[in-house]
Short mmCIF file of C-alpha atoms in Angstrom, two decimals:
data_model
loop_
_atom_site.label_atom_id
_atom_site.label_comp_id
_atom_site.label_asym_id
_atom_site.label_seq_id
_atom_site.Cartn_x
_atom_site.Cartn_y
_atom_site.Cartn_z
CA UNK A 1 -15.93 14.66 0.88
CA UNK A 2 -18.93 12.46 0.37
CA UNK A 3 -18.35 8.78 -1.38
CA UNK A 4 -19.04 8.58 -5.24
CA UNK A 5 -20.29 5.23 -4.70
CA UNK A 6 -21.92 3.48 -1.73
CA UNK A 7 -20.55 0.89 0.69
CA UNK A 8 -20.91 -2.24 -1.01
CA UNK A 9 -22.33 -5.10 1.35
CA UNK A 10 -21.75 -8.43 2.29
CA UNK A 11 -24.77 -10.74 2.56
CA UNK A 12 -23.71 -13.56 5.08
CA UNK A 13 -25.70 -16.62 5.51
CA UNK A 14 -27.46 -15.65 8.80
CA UNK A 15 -29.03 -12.50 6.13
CA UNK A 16 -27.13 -9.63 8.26
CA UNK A 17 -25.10 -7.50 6.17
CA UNK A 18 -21.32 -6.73 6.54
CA UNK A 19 -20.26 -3.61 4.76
CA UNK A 20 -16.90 -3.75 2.77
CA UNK A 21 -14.42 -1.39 2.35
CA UNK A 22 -14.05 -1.54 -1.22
CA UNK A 23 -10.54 -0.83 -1.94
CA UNK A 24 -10.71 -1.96 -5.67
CA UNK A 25 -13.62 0.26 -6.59
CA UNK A 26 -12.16 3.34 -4.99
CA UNK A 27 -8.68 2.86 -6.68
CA UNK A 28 -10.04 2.52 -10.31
CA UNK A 29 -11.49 5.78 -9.45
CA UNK A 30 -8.90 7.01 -8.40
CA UNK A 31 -6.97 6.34 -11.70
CA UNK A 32 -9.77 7.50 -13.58
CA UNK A 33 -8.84 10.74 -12.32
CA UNK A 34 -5.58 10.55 -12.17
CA UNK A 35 -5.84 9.64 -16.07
CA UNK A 36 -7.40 13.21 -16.51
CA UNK A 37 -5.06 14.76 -14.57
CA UNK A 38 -2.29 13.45 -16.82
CA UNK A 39 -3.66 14.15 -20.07
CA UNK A 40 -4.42 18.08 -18.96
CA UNK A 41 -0.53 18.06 -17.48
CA UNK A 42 0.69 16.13 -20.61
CA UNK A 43 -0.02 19.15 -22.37
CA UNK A 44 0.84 21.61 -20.00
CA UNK A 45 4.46 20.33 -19.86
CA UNK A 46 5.65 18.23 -22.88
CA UNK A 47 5.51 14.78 -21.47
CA UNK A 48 4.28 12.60 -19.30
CA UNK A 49 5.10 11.33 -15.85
CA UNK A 50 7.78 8.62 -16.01
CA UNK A 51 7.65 5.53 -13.29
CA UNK A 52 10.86 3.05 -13.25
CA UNK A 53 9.66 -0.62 -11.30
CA UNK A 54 13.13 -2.72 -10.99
CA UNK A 55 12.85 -6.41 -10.03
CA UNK A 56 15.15 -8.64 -9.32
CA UNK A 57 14.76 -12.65 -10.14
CA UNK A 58 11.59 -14.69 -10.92
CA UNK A 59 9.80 -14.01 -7.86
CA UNK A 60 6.21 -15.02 -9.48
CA UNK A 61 4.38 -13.00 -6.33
CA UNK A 62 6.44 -9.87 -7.68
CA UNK A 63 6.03 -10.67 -11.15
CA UNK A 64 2.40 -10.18 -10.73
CA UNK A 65 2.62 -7.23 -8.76
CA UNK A 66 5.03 -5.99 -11.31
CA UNK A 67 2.54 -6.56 -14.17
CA UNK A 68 0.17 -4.55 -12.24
CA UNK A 69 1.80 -1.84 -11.54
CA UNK A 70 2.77 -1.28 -15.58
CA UNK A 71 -0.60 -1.81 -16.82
CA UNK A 72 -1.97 0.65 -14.42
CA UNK A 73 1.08 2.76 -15.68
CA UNK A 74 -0.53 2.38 -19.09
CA UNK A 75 -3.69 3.13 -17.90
CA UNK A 76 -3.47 6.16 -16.24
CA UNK A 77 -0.68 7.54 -18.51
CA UNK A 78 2.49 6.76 -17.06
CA UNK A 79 5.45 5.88 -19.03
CA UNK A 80 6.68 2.52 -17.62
CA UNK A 81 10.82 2.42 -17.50
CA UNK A 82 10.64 -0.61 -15.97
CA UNK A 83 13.46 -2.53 -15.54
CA UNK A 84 13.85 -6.73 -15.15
CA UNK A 85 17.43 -7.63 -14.33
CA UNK A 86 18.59 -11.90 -13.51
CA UNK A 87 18.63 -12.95 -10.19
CA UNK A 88 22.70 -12.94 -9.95
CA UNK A 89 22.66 -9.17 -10.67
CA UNK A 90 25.17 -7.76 -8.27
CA UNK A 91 24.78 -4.91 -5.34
CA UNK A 92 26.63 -2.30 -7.35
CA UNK A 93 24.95 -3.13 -10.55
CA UNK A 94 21.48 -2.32 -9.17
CA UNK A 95 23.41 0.71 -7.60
CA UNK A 96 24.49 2.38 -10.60
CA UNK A 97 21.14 2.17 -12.32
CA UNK A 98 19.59 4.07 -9.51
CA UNK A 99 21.78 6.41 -9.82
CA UNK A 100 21.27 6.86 -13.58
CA UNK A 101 17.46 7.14 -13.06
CA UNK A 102 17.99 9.66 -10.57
CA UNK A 103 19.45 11.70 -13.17
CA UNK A 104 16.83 10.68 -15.83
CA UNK A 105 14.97 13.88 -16.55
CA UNK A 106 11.90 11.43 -18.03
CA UNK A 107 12.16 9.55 -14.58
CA UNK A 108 9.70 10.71 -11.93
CA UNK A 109 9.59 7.71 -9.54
CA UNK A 110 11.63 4.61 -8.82
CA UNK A 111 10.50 1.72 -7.14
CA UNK A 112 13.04 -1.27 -5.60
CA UNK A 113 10.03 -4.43 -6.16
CA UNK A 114 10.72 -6.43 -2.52
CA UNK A 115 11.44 -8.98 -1.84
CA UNK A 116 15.08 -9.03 -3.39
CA UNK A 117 17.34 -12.07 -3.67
CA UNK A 118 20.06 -12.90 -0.43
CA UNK A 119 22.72 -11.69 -1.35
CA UNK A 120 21.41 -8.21 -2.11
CA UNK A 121 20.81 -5.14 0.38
CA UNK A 122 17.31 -3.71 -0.06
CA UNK A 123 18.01 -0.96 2.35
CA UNK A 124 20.86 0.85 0.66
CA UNK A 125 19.39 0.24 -2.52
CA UNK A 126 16.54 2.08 -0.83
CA UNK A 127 18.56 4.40 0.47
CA UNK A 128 20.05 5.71 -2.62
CA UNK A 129 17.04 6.30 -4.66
CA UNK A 130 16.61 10.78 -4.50
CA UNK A 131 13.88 11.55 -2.09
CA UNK A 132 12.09 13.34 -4.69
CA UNK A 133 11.72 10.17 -6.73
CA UNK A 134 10.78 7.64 -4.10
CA UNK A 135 7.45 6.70 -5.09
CA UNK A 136 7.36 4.42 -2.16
CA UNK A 137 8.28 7.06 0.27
CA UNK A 138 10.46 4.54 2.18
CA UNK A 139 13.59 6.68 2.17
CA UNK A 140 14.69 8.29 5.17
CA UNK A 141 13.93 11.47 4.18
CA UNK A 142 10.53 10.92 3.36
CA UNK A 143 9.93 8.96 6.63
CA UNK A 144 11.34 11.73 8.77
CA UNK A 145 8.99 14.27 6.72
CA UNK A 146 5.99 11.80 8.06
CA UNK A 147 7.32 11.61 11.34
CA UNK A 148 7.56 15.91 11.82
CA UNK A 149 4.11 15.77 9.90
CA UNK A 150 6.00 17.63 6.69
CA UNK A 151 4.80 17.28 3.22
CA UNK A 152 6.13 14.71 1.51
CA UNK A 153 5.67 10.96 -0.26
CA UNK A 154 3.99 8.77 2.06
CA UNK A 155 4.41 4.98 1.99
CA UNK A 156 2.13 3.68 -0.46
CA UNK A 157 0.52 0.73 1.58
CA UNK A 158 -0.23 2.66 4.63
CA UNK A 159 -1.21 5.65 2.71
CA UNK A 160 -4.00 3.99 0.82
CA UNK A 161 -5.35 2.24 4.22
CA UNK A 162 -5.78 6.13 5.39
CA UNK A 163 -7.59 7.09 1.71
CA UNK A 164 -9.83 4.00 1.84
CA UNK A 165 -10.82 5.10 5.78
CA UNK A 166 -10.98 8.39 4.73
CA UNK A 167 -13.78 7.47 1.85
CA UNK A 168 -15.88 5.40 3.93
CA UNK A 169 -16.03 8.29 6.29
CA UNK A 170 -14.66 6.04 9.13
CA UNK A 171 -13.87 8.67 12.34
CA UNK A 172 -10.58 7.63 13.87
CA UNK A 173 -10.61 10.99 16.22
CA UNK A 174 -10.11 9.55 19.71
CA UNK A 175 -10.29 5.89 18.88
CA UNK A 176 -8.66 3.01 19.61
CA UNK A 177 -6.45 1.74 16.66
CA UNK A 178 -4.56 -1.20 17.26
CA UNK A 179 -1.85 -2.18 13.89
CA UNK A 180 -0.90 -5.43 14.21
CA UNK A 181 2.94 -5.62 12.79
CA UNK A 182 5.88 -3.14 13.48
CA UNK A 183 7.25 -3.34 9.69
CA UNK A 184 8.63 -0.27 8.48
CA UNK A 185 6.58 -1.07 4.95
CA UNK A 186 3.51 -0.52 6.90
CA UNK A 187 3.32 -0.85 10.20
CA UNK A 188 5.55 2.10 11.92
CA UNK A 189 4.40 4.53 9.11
CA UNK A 190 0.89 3.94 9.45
CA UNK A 191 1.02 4.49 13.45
CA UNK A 192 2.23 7.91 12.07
CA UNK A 193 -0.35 8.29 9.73
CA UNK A 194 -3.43 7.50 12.52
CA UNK A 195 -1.41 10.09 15.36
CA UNK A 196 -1.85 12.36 12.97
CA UNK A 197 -5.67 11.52 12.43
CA UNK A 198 -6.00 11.87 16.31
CA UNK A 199 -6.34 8.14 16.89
CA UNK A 200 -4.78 6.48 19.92
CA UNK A 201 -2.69 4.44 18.24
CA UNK A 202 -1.15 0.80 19.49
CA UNK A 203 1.56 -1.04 17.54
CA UNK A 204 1.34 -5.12 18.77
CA UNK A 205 3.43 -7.73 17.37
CA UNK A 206 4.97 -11.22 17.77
CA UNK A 207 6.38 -10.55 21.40
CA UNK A 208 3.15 -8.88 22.99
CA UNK A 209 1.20 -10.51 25.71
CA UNK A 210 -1.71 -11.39 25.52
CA UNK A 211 -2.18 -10.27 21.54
CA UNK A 212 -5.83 -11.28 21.59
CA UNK A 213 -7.02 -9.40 24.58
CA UNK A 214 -4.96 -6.24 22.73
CA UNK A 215 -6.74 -6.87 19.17
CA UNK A 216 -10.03 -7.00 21.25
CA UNK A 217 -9.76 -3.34 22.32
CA UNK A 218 -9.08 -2.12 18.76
CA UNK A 219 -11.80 0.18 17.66
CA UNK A 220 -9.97 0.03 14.36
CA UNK A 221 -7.88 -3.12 13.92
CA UNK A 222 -5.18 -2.99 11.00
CA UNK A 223 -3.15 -6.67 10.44
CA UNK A 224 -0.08 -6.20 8.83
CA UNK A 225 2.05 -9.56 9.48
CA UNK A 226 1.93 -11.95 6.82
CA UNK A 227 0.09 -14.72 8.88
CA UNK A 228 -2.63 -16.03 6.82
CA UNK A 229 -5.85 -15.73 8.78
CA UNK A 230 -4.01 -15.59 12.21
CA UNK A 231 -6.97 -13.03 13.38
CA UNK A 232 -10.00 -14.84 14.02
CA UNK A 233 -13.14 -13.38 15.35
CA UNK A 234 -12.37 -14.24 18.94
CA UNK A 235 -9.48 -11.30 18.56
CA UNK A 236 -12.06 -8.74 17.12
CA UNK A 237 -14.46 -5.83 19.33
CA UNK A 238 -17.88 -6.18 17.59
CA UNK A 239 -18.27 -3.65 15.73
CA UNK A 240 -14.75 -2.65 14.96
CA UNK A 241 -13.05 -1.71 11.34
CA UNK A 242 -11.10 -4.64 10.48
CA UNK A 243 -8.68 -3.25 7.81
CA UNK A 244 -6.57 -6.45 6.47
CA UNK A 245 -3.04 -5.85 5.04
CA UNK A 246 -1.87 -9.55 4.06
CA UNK A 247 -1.71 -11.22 1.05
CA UNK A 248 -0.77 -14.70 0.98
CA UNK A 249 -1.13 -17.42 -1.00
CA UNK A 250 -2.39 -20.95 0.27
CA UNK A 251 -2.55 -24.01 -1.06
CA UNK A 252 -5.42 -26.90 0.12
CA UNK A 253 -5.43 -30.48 0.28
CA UNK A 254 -6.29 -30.52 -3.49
CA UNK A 255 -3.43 -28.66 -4.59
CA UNK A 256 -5.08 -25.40 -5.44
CA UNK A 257 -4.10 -22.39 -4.27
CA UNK A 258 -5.90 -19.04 -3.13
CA UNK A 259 -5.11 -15.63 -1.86
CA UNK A 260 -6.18 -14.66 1.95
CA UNK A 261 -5.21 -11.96 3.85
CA UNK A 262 -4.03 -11.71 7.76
CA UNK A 263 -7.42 -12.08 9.10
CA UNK A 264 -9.89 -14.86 8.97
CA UNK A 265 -11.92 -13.28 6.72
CA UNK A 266 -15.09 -15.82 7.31
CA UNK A 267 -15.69 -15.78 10.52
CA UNK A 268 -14.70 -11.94 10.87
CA UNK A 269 -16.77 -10.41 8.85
CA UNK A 270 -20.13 -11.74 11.29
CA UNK A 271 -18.45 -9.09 14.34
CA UNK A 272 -17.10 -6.52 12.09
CA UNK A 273 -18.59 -3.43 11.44
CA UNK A 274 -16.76 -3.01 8.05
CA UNK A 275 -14.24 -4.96 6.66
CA UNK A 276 -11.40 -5.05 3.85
CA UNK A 277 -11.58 -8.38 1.22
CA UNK A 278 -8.08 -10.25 -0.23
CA UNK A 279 -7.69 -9.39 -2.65
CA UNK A 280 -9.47 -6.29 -3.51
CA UNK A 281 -9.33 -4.51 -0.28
CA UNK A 282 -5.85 -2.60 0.39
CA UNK A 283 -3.50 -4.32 -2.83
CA UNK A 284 -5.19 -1.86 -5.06
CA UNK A 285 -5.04 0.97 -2.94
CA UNK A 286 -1.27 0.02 -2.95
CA UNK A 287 -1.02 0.76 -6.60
CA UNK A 288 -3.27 3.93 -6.57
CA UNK A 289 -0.87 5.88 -3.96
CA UNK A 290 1.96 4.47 -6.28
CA UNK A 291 0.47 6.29 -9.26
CA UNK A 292 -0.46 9.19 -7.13
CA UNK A 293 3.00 9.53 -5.41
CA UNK A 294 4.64 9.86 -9.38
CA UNK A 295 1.85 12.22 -10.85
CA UNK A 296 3.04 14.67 -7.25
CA UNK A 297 6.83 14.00 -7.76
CA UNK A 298 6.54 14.70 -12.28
CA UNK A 299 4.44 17.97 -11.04
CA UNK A 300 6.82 19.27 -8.41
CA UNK A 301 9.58 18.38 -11.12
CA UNK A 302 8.10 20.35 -13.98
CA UNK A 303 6.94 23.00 -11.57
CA UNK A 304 10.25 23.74 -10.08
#
């Protein structure tokens, strides 16, 4: 399929040209179309798809995320059930809402917003949301559909690093793709996702040797550990795809804070052959393959 819109490009100082993978572009598209989706199903079936966010505390980096995710709701057309409970909510409070929305017929997707408070267990929480409504295809069932190469919801994060590759028309048959993080958020399932592209695929983390002189062999080089700017352009193949996962938030001498990613973006972007920004490279991918995951689960629901 060929790109609606060209690469955009990076004009460094030295007047080469770094191309960017342009995550935020290709998402609003992708809720553009999404939006028209909606409004033809809307009227196919009665109502519209319904998407439940719960958080837990006053996590300010998931209240953000959180306010994203419901005005994207708006946008597209997805009614919002989200859900804001106090930090001392208990296990089996959380528990029993699940299971409520699991029975909501106006419920199409349920998302557990991580990271949750101590004293609470994200995994079971995970683990009782219905397969069919896991919009961030992080329950079992869903991962073992991913892992036999089944249909199914696919982790949204790793997902829309394979839709953003897949735009830019970057080939991973036969190449070298190195990920950078062993998370099961992103890491494991996106190994799974570049197998199945026909990549050779290596997973590095915090105990491998020598993690530079693996980074270095990466055709395509995916960071997903939460290190700000721990890959530096020493660690990069020139010419490589640099696809950076991280978001986190520094602060300077001055007191003022910024968002950078995994990889040290700068001095990167002079080897790279393309390259993702923070923010606007993968985070709004994220929410695209959020959206998309609930528009598949309300169609299979109203279909079935």
């Amino acid at each position: 399929m060929l790109s609606l819109f060209p690469p955009c490009y990076l004009h460094t100082m030295d007047s080469t040209i770094t191309p960017i993978l342009d995550g935020k572009n290709l998402a609003q598209r992708i809720q553009t179309e999404l939006q028209q989706q909606v409004e033809q199903l809307q009227g196919k079936f009665g109502r519209p798809p319904g998407l439940a966010v719960l958080m837990v505390g006053d996590n300010p980096a998931s209240a953000a995320y959180v306010g994203n995710k419901e005005k994207a709701c708006t946008k597209v057309g997805i009614a919002s059930f989200g859900k804001h409970f106090p930090t001392d909510t208990t296990q089996s409070e959380l528990e029993q809402v699940i299971e409520q929305l699991n029975q909501d017929e106006q419920v199409d997707g349920i998302l557990v917003q991580l990271p949750l408070p101590e004293h609470l267990d994200a995994v079971t929480l995970l683990h009782k949301i219905a397969p069919d409504k896991d919009a961030d295809g992080l329950h079992p069932v869903n991962l073992g559909h991913l892992v036999r190469g089944e249909e199914g919801l696919r982790s949204c994060t790793p997902a829309g690093v394979m839709r953003l590759l897949e735009e830019y028309k970057i080939d991973l048959k036969g190449k070298h793709a190195v990920v950078v993080g062993r998370s099961i958020l992103v890491g494991k399932p996106l190994a799974l996702m570049l197998l199945a592209a026909d990549a050779t695929v290596t997973i590095a983390h915090s105990r491998s040797q020598d993690l530079s002189a693996i980074t270095r062999s990466a055709d395509i080089l995916i960071a997903a550990v939460g290190r700000p700017e721990m890959i530096t352009a020493d660690m990069v193949k020139p010419g490589a795809v640099v696809v950076d996962v991280g978001i986190n938030r520094v602060t300077d001498k001055t007191g003022k804070s910024r968002l950078v990613g995994d990889v040290h973006f700068d001095s990167v972007k002079d080897v790279a052959e393309f390259i993702t920004p923070v923010p606007g490279g993968v985070g709004p991918m994220t929410v695209a393959i959020l959206l998309q995951n609930t528009v598949q689960s309300y169609i299979r629901t109203m279909n079935s």
